[in-house]
Amino acid sequence: MKKEQFMRWFKAALLRALRTLAQTAAASIGAAALLSQVSWVEVISASALAALLSLLMSVGGLPELKEGD
């Protein structure tokens, strides 16, 4: 894989991971009845894990990138 191709893949994978992180955080925060009941350690932990898993899943390919990119 050329450096240009890797950078395109990395940017797309990172953007996907950040979106996943934000969605997981929003869902985790929304699960609490009150903002004071939010377990911030759990929100950060779940969000970070989701972002890491997203990056790992991106190794298999990203639909955002065309075949051969």
C-alpha positions as a LaTeX table, in Angstrom:
\begin{tabular}{lrrr}
\hline
Residue & $x$ (\AA) & $y$ (\AA) & $z$ (\AA) \\
\hline
Met1 & 0.00 & 0.00 & 0.00 \\
Lys2 & 1.38 & 3.36 & $-0.98$ \\
Lys3 & 1.67 & 6.16 & 1.54 \\
Glu4 & $-1.05$ & 8.19 & $-0.23$ \\
Gln5 & $-3.44$ & 5.23 & $-0.14$ \\
Phe6 & $-2.66$ & 4.59 & 3.52 \\
Met7 & $-3.28$ & 8.23 & 4.43 \\
Arg8 & $-6.65$ & 8.20 & 2.63 \\
Trp9 & $-7.59$ & 4.98 & 4.42 \\
Phe10 & $-6.38$ & 6.31 & 7.79 \\
Lys11 & $-8.35$ & 9.56 & 7.45 \\
Ala12 & $-11.53$ & 7.68 & 6.50 \\
Ala13 & $-11.05$ & 5.12 & 9.29 \\
Leu14 & $-10.34$ & 7.86 & 11.85 \\
Leu15 & $-13.42$ & 9.83 & 10.81 \\
Arg16 & $-15.54$ & 6.69 & 11.11 \\
Ala17 & $-14.06$ & 5.95 & 14.55 \\
Leu18 & $-14.75$ & 9.51 & 15.77 \\
Arg19 & $-18.35$ & 9.28 & 14.60 \\
Thr20 & $-18.71$ & 5.95 & 16.40 \\
Leu21 & $-17.19$ & 7.47 & 19.54 \\
Ala22 & $-19.65$ & 10.38 & 19.46 \\
Gln23 & $-22.65$ & 8.12 & 18.83 \\
Thr24 & $-21.68$ & 5.81 & 21.67 \\
Ala25 & $-21.18$ & 8.73 & 24.05 \\
Ala26 & $-24.56$ & 10.19 & 23.09 \\
Ala27 & $-26.28$ & 6.85 & 23.63 \\
Ser28 & $-24.53$ & 6.29 & 26.96 \\
Ile29 & $-25.40$ & 9.75 & 28.25 \\
Gly30 & $-28.96$ & 9.44 & 26.98 \\
Ala31 & $-29.45$ & 6.22 & 28.93 \\
Ala32 & $-29.31$ & 8.12 & 32.23 \\
Ala33 & $-32.50$ & 9.70 & 33.56 \\
Leu34 & $-30.65$ & 12.79 & 34.83 \\
Leu35 & $-27.35$ & 14.35 & 33.82 \\
Ser36 & $-26.15$ & 13.96 & 37.40 \\
Gln37 & $-26.67$ & 10.20 & 37.12 \\
Val38 & $-24.29$ & 9.81 & 34.18 \\
Ser39 & $-21.29$ & 7.62 & 34.96 \\
Trp40 & $-18.64$ & 9.54 & 33.04 \\
Val41 & $-16.05$ & 6.79 & 33.50 \\
Glu42 & $-18.41$ & 4.33 & 31.82 \\
Val43 & $-19.24$ & 6.78 & 29.03 \\
Ile44 & $-15.55$ & 7.39 & 28.28 \\
Ser45 & $-14.69$ & 3.71 & 28.55 \\
Ala46 & $-17.51$ & 2.53 & 26.28 \\
Ser47 & $-16.85$ & 5.29 & 23.75 \\
Ala48 & $-13.12$ & 4.61 & 23.59 \\
Leu49 & $-13.73$ & 0.88 & 23.16 \\
Ala50 & $-16.25$ & 1.52 & 20.38 \\
Ala51 & $-13.78$ & 3.79 & 18.57 \\
Leu52 & $-11.02$ & 1.19 & 18.86 \\
Leu53 & $-13.30$ & $-1.54$ & 17.55 \\
Ser54 & $-14.31$ & 0.71 & 14.67 \\
Leu55 & $-10.66$ & 1.18 & 13.70 \\
Leu56 & $-10.06$ & $-2.56$ & 13.88 \\
Met57 & $-13.13$ & $-3.27$ & 11.73 \\
Ser58 & $-11.89$ & $-0.73$ & 9.17 \\
Val59 & $-8.90$ & $-2.97$ & 8.47 \\
Gly60 & $-11.32$ & $-5.22$ & 6.57 \\
Gly61 & $-12.23$ & $-2.36$ & 4.26 \\
Leu62 & $-14.13$ & 0.86 & 4.15 \\
Pro63 & $-17.13$ & 1.36 & 1.87 \\
Glu64 & $-16.29$ & 5.08 & 1.75 \\
Leu65 & $-13.22$ & 4.28 & $-0.33$ \\
Lys66 & $-13.66$ & 2.99 & $-3.84$ \\
Glu67 & $-12.20$ & $-0.37$ & $-4.80$ \\
Gly68 & $-8.49$ & 0.05 & $-5.50$ \\
Asp69 & $-8.12$ & 3.21 & $-3.38$ \\
\hline
\end{tabular}
